[in-house]
mmCIF file of C-alpha atoms in Angstrom:
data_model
loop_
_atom_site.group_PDB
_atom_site.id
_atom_site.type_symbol
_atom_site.label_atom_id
_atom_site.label_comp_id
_atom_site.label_asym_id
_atom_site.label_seq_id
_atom_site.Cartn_x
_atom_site.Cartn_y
_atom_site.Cartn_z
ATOM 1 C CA UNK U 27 110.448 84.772 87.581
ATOM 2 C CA UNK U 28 107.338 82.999 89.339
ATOM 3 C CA UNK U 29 108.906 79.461 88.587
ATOM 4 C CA UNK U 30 112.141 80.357 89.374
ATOM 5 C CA UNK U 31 110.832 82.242 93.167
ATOM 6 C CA UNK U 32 109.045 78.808 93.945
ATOM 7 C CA UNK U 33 111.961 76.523 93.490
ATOM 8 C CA UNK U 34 114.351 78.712 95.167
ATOM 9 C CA UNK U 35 112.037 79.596 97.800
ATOM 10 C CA UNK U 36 111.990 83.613 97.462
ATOM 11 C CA UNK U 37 109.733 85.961 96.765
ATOM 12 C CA UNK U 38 109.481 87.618 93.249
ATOM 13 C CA UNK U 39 111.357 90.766 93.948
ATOM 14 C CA UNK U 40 114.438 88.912 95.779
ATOM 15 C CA UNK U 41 114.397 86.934 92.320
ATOM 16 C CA UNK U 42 114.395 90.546 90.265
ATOM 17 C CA UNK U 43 116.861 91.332 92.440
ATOM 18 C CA UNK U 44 119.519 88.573 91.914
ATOM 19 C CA UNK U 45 119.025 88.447 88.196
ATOM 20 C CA UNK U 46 119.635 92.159 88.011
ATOM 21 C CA UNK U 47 122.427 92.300 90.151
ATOM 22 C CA UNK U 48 121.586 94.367 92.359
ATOM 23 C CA UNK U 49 121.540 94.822 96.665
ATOM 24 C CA UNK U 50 119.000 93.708 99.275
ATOM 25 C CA UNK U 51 119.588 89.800 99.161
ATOM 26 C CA UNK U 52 122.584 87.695 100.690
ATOM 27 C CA UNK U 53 125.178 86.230 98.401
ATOM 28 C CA UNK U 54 123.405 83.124 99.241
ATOM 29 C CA UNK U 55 120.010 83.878 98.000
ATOM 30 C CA UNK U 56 121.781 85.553 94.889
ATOM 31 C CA UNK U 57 123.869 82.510 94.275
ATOM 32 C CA UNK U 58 120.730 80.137 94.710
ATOM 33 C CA UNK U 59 118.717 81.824 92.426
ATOM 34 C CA UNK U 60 121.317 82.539 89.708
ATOM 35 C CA UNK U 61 121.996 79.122 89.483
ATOM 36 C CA UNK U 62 117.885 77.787 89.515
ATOM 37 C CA UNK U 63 117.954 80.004 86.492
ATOM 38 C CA UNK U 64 120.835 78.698 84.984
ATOM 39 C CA UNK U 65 119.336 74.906 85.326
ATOM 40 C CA UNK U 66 116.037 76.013 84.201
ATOM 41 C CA UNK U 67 117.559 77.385 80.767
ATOM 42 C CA UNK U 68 116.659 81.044 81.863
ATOM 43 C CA UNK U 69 119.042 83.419 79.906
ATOM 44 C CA UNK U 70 118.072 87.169 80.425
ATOM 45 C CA UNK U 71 117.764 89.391 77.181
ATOM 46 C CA UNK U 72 120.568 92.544 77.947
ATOM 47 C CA UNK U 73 118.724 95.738 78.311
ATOM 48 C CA UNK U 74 120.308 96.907 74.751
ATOM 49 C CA UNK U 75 118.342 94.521 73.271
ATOM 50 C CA UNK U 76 115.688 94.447 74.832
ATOM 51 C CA UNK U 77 115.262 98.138 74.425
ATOM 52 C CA UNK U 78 115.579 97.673 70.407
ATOM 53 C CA UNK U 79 112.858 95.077 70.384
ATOM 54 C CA UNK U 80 110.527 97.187 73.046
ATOM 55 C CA UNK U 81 107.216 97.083 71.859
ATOM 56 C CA UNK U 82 103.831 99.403 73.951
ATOM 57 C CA UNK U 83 103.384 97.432 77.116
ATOM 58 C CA UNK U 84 101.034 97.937 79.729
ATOM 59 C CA UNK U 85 100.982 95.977 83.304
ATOM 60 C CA UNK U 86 98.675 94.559 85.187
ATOM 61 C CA UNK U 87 99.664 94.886 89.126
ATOM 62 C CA UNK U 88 97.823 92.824 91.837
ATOM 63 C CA UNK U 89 98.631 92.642 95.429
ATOM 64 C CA UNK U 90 97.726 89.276 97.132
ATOM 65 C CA UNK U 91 97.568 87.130 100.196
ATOM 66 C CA UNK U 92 95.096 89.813 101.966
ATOM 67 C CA UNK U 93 92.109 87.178 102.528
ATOM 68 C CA UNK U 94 90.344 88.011 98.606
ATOM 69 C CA UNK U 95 92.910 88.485 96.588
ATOM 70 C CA UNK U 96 94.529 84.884 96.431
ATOM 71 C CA UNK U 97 98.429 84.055 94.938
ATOM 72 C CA UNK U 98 96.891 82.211 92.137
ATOM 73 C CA UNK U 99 94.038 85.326 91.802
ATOM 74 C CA UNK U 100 94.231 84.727 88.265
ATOM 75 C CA UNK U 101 92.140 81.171 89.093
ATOM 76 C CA UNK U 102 89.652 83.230 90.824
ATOM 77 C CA UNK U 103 86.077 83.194 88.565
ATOM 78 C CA UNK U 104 85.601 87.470 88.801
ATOM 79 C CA UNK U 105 89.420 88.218 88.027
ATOM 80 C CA UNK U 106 89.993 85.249 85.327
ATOM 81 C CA UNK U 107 86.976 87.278 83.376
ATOM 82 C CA UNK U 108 87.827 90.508 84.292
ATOM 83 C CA UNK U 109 91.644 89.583 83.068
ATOM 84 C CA UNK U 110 90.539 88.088 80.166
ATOM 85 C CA UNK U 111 88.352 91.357 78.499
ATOM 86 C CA UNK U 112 91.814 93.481 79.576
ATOM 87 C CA UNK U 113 93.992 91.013 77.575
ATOM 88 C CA UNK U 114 91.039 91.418 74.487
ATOM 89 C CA UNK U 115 91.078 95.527 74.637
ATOM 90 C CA UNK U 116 95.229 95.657 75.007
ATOM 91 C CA UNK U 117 95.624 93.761 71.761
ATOM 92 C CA UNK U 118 93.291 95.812 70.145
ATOM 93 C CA UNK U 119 94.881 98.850 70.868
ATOM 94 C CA UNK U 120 98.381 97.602 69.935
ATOM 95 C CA UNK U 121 99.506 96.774 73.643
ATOM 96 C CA UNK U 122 101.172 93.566 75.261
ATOM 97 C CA UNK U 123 99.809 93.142 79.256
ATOM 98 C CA UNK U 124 102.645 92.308 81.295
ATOM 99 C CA UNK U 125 101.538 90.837 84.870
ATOM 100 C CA UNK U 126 103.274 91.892 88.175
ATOM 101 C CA UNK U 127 101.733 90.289 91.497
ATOM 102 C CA UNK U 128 102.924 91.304 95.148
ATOM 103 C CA UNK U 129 102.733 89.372 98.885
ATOM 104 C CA UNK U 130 101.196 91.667 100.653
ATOM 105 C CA UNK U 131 103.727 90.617 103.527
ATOM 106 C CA UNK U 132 106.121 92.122 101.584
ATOM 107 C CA UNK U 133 104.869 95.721 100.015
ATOM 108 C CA UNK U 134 107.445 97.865 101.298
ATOM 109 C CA UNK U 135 110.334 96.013 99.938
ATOM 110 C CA UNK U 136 108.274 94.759 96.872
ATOM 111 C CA UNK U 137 107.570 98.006 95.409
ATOM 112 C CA UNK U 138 110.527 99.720 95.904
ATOM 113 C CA UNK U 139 111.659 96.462 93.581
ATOM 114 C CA UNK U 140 108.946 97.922 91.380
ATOM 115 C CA UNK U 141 109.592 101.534 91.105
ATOM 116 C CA UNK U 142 113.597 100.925 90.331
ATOM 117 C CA UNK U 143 112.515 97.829 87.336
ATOM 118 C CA UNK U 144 108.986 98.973 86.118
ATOM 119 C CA UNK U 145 109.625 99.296 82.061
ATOM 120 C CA UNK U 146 106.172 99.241 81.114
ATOM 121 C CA UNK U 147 103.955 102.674 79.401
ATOM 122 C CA UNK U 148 100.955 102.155 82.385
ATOM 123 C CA UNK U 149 99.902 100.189 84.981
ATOM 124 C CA UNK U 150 96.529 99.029 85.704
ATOM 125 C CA UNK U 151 95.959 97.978 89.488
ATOM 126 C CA UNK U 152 93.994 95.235 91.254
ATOM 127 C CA UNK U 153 92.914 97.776 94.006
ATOM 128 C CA UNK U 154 89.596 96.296 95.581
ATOM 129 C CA UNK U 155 92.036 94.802 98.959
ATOM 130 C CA UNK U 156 93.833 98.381 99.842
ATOM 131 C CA UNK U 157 93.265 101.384 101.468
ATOM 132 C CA UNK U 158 93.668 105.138 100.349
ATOM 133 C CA UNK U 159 96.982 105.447 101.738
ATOM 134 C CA UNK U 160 98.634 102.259 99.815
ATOM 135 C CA UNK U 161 97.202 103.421 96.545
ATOM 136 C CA UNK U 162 98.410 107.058 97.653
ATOM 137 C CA UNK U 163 102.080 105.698 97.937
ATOM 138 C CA UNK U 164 101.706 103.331 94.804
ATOM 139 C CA UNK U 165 100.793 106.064 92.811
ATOM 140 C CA UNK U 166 103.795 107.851 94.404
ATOM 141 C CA UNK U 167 106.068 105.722 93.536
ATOM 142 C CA UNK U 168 104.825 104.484 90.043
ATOM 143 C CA UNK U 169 104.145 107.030 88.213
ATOM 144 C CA UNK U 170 101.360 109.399 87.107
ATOM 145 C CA UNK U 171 100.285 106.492 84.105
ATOM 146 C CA UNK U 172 98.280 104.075 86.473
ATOM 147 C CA UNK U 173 94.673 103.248 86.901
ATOM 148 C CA UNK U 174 93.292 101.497 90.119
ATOM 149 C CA UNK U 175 90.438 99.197 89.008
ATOM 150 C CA UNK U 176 87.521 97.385 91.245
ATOM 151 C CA UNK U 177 87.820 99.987 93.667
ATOM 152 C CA UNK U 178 87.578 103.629 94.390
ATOM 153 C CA UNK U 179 88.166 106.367 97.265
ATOM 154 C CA UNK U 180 86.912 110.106 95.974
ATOM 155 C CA UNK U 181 90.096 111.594 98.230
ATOM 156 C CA UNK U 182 92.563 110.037 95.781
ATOM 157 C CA UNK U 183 93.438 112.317 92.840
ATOM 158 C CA UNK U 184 93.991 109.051 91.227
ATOM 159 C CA UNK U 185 92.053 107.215 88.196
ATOM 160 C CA UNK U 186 89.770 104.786 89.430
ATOM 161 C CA UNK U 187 87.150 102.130 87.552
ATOM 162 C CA UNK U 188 84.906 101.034 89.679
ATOM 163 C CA UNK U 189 81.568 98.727 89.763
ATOM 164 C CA UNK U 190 78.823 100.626 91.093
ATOM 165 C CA UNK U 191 78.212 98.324 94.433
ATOM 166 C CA UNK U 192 75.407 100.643 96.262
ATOM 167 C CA UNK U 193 73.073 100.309 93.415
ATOM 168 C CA UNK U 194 73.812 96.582 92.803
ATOM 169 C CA UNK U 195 73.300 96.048 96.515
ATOM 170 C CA UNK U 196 70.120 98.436 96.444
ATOM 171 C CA UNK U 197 68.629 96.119 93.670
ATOM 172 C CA UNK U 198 68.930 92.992 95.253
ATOM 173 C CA UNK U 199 66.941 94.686 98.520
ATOM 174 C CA UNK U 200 64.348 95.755 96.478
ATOM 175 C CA UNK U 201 63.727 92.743 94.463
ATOM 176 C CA UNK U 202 63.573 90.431 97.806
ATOM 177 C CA UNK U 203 61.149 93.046 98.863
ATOM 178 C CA UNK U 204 59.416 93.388 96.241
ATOM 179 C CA UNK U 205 58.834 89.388 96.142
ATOM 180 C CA UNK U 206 57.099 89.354 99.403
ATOM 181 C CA UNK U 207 59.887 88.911 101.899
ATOM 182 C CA UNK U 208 60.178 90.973 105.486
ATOM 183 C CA UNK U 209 62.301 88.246 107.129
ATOM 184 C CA UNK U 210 65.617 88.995 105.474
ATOM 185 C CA UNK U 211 69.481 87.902 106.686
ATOM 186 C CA UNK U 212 72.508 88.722 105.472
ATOM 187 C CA UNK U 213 75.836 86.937 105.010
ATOM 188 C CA UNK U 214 78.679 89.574 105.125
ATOM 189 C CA UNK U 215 82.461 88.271 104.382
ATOM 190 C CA UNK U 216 84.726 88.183 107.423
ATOM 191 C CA UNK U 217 86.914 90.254 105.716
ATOM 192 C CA UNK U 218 86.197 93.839 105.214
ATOM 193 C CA UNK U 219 86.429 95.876 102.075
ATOM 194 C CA UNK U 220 85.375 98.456 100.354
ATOM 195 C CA UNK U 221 82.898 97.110 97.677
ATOM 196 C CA UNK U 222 81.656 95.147 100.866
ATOM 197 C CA UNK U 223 80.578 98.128 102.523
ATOM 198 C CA UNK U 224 79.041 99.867 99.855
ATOM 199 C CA UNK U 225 76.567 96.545 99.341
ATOM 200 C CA UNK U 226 75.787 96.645 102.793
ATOM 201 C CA UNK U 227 74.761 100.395 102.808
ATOM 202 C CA UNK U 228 72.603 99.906 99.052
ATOM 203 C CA UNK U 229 71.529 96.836 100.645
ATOM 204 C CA UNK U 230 70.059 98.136 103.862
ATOM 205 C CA UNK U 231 69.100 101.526 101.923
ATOM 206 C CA UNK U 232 66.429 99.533 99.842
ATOM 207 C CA UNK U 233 64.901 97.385 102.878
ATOM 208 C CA UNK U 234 65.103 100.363 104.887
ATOM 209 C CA UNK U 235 62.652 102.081 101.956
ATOM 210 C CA UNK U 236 60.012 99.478 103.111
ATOM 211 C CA UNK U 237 59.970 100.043 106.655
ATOM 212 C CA UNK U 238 62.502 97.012 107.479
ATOM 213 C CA UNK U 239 65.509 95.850 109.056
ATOM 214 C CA UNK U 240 67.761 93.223 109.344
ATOM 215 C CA UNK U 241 67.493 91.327 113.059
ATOM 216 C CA UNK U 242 71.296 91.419 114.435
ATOM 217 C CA UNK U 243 70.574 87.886 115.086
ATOM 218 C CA UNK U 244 70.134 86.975 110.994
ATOM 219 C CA UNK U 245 73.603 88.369 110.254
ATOM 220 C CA UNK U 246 76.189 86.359 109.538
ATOM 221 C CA UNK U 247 80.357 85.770 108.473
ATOM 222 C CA UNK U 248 82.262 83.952 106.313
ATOM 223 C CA UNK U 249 85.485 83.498 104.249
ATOM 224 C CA UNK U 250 84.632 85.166 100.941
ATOM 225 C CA UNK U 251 86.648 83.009 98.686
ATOM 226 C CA UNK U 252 85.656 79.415 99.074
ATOM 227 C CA UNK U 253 82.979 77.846 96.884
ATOM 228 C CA UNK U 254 82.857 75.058 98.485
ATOM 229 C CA UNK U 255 80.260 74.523 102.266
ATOM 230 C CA UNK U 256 81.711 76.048 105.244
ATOM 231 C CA UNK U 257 81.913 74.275 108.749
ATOM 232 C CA UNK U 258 81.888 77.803 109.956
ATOM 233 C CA UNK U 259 78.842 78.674 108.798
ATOM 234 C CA UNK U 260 77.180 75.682 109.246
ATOM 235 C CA UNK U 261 78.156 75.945 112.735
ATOM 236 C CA UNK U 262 76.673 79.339 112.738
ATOM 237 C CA UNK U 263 73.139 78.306 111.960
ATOM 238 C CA UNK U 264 72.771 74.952 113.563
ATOM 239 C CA UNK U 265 73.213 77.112 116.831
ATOM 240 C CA UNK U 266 70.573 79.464 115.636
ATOM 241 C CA UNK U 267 67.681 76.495 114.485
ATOM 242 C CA UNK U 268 68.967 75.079 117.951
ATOM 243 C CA UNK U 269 68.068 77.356 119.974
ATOM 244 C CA UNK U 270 63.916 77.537 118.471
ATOM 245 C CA UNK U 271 64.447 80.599 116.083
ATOM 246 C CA UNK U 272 63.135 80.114 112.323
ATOM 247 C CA UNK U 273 65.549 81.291 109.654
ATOM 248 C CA UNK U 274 64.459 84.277 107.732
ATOM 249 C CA UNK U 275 63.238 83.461 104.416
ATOM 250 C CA UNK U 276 65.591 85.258 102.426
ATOM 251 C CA UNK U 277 69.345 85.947 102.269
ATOM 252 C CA UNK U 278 71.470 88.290 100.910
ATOM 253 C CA UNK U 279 75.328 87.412 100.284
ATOM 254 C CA UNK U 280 77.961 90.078 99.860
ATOM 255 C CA UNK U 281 79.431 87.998 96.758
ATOM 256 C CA UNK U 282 78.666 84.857 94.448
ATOM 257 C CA UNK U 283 81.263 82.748 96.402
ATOM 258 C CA UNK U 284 79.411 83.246 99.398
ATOM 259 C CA UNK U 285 76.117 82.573 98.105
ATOM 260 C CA UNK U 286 77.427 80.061 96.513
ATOM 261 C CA UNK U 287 78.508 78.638 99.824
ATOM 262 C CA UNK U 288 75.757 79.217 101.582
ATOM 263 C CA UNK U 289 73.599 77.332 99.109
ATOM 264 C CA UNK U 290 75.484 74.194 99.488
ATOM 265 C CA UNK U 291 75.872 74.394 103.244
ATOM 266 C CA UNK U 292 72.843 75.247 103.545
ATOM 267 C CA UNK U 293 71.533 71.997 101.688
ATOM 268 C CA UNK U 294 73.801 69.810 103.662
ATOM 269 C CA UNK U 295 71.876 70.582 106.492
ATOM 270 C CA UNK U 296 68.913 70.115 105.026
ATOM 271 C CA UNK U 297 67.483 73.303 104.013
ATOM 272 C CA UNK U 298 66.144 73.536 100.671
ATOM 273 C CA UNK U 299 66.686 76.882 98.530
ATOM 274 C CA UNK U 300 64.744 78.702 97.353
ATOM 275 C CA UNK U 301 61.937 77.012 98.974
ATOM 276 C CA UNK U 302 62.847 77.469 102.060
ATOM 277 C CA UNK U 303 65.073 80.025 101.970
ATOM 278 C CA UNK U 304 65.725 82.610 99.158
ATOM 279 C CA UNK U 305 69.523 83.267 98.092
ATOM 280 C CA UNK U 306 70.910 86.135 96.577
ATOM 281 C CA UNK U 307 74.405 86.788 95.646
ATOM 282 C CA UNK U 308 76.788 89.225 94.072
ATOM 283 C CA UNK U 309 79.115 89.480 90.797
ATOM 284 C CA UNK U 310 77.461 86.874 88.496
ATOM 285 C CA UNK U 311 80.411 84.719 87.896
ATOM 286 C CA UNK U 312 80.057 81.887 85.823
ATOM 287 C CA UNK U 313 79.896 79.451 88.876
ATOM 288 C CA UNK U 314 76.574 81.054 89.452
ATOM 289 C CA UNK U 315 74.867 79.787 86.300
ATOM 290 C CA UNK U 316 76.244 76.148 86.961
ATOM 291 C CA UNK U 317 74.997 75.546 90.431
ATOM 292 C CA UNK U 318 71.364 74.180 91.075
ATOM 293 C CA UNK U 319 69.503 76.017 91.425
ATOM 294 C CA UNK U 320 71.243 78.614 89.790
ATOM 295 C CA UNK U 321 72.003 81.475 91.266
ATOM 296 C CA UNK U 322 69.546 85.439 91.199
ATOM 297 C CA UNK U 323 72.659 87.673 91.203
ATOM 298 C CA UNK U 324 74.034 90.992 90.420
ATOM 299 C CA UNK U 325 75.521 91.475 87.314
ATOM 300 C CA UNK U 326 79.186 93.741 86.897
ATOM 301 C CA UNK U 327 80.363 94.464 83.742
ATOM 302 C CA UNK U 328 82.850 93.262 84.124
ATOM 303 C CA UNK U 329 84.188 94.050 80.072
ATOM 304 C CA UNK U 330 83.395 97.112 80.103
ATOM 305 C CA UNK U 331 85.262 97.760 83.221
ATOM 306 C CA UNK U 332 88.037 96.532 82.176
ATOM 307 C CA UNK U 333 87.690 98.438 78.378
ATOM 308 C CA UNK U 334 87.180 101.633 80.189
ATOM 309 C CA UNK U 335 90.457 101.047 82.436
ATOM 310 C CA UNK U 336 92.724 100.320 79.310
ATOM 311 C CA UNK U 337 91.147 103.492 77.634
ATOM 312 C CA UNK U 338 91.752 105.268 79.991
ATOM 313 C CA UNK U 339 95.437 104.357 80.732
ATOM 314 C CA UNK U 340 95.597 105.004 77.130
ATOM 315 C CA UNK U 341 94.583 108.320 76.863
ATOM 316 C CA UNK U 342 96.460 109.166 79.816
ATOM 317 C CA UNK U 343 99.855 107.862 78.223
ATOM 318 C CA UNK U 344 99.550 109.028 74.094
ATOM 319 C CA UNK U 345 97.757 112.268 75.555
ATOM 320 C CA UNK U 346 98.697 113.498 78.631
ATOM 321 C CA UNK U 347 95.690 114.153 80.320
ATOM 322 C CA UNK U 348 96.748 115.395 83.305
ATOM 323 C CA UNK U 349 92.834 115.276 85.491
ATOM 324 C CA UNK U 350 91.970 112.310 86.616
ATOM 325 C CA UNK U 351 88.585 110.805 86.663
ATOM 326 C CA UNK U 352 86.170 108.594 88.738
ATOM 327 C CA UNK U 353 84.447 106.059 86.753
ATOM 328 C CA UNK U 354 81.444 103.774 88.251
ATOM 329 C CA UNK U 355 79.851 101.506 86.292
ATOM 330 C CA UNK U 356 76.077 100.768 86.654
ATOM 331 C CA UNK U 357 74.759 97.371 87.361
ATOM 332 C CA UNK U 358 72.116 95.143 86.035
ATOM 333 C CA UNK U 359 70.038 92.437 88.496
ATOM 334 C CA UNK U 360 69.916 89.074 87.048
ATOM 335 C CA UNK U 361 66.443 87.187 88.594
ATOM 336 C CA UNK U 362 67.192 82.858 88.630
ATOM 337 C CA UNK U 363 66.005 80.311 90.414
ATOM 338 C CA UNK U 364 67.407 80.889 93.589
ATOM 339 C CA UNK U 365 64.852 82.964 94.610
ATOM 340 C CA UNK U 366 61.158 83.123 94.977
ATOM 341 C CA UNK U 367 58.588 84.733 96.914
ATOM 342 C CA UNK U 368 58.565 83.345 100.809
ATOM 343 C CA UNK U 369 55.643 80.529 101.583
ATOM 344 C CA UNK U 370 52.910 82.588 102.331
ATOM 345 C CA UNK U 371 52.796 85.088 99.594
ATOM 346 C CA UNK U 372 53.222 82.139 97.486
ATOM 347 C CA UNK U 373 49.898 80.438 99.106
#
């Protein structure tokens, strides 16, 4: 259905929709698409049969286009892991994963489209880019068998997995601190969610333990999916060295790709890390153990997130437990290279 929504140049559901036959497109679009799938070799198994052959199926839903969750998410270091330990416990417990993704342009029409074809048991949901009241109306709609993962509102009488993203955040502060630094700067993404503010109060929490505080003029923004430099943020602190100010020694990144994006703009302009400046990031991806100097992170576990998800989808289908639960998983700090105490506690 993804191939076929490229070259006809629809979205997923208006796809769904043609090959089911039913309203909401133009003859055109319907025409377009039935005949794509007709060139492509795509011959759609009739509901009889497909019924006969079911087997347990559970789906993986992810919403994307919202600035972190990309269309090809699945290429993205933390969800390709966190994907692949789902996959792992589904098989295990006799399940197929089915994958669904949605434009977030698109979520009212889009999940009606989902509600009317949805033939799996459960539904696991990508839910770390929406707010209370679009997992309030997913659930709605879906059905009482889903479980929102990499996120979690207490509001919601919903199942949620979650990371545990204050205490992660809280370690990080108190291992710069702990290292000697008092000249600390943070580099928050430019776009806002909820993990992200749950780092930023841990993260402050622990510094403010100390007696510090983060200048308003060592704070900084970027994109929070690019691995690559940023002009942006190069931009950002040549006009702070510029104007005579010294960079604090240490920095604190809301994720791995923005550490590791800092750390290579940072050494295109010259700045070595860590012994100039400290870097410390968030998720330990794999990226982080491949860049030089590799990156001191925060570790999510991220498989048994994902175990505790299918589990619980699990027991929620064969067993019908009706209360749902809140599930945050601790975090472990992972000390590298990218950090070290600042010059003079070193001398």
């Amino acid at each position: 259905m993804e191939d076929i929504a490229k070259m006809a140049g629809v979205s997923k559901s208006a796809v769904s929709l043609a090959l089911n036959g039913k309203t909401g497109i133009s003859s055109e679009t319907r025409d377009r698409v039935l005949e794509i799938a007709r060139e492509s070799g795509y011959s759609p198994k009739p509901r009889a049969a497909a019924a006969e052959s079911a087997v347990k199926s559970l789906s993986f839903l992810v919403f994307t286009n919202s600035g972190i969750v990309l269309e090809a998410y699945y290429q993205q270091p933390f969800f390709r892991e966190l994907i692949h330990y789902i996959e792992d416990r589904c098989r295990s417990k006799g399940y197929s994963l089915l994958f669904s993704s949605v434009d977030m342009e698109y979520f009212e029409r889009e999940i009606r489209t989902l509600a009317e074809d949805n033939q799996s048991d459960g539904i696991i949901l990508l839910g770390n880019n929406l707010s209370p009241e679009e997992i309030l109306d997913i659930s709605n709609r879906l059905g009482p068998h889903l479980v929102v993962l990499d996120n979690c509102f207490d509001k919601l009488p919903v199942h949620f997995v979650s990371m545990n993203n204050f205490m992660g955040a809280y370690q990080a502060g108190a291992h710069l601190c702990e290292i000697g630094h008092t000249e600390i700067g943070y580099i928050a993404s430019n776009v806002r969610i909820q993990n992200f503010e749950e780092r930023k109060v841990g993260f402050y929490e622990a510094l403010h333990e100390q007696g510090l505080e983060i200048h308003p003029d060592h704070i900084f923004a970027v994109a929070p999916t690019m691995l690559s430099s940023q002009e942006d943020l190069k931009k950002q602190i040549k006009a702070y060295m510029e104007s005579g100010r010294q960079l604090p020694t240490a920095i604190f990144c809301e994720c791995d790709y923005i550490a590791i994006s800092a750390m290579k703009t940072l050494t295109e302009l010259g700045i070595r890390v860590p012994e100039q400046v400290s870097v410390v990031g968030f998720d330990n991806i794999s990226e982080s153990r491949i860049i030089s100097p590799e990156l001191t992170t925060v570790h999510v576990e991220k498989k048994r997130m994902a175990h505790l998800a299918v589990d619980l989808l699990i027991e929620s289908i064969e067993q019908g437990v009706e209360a749902t639960s809140k599930i945050r998983v601790d975090t472990r700090f992972v000390e590298r290279d990218s950090s070290r105490p600042p010059r003079s506690s070193a001398n």
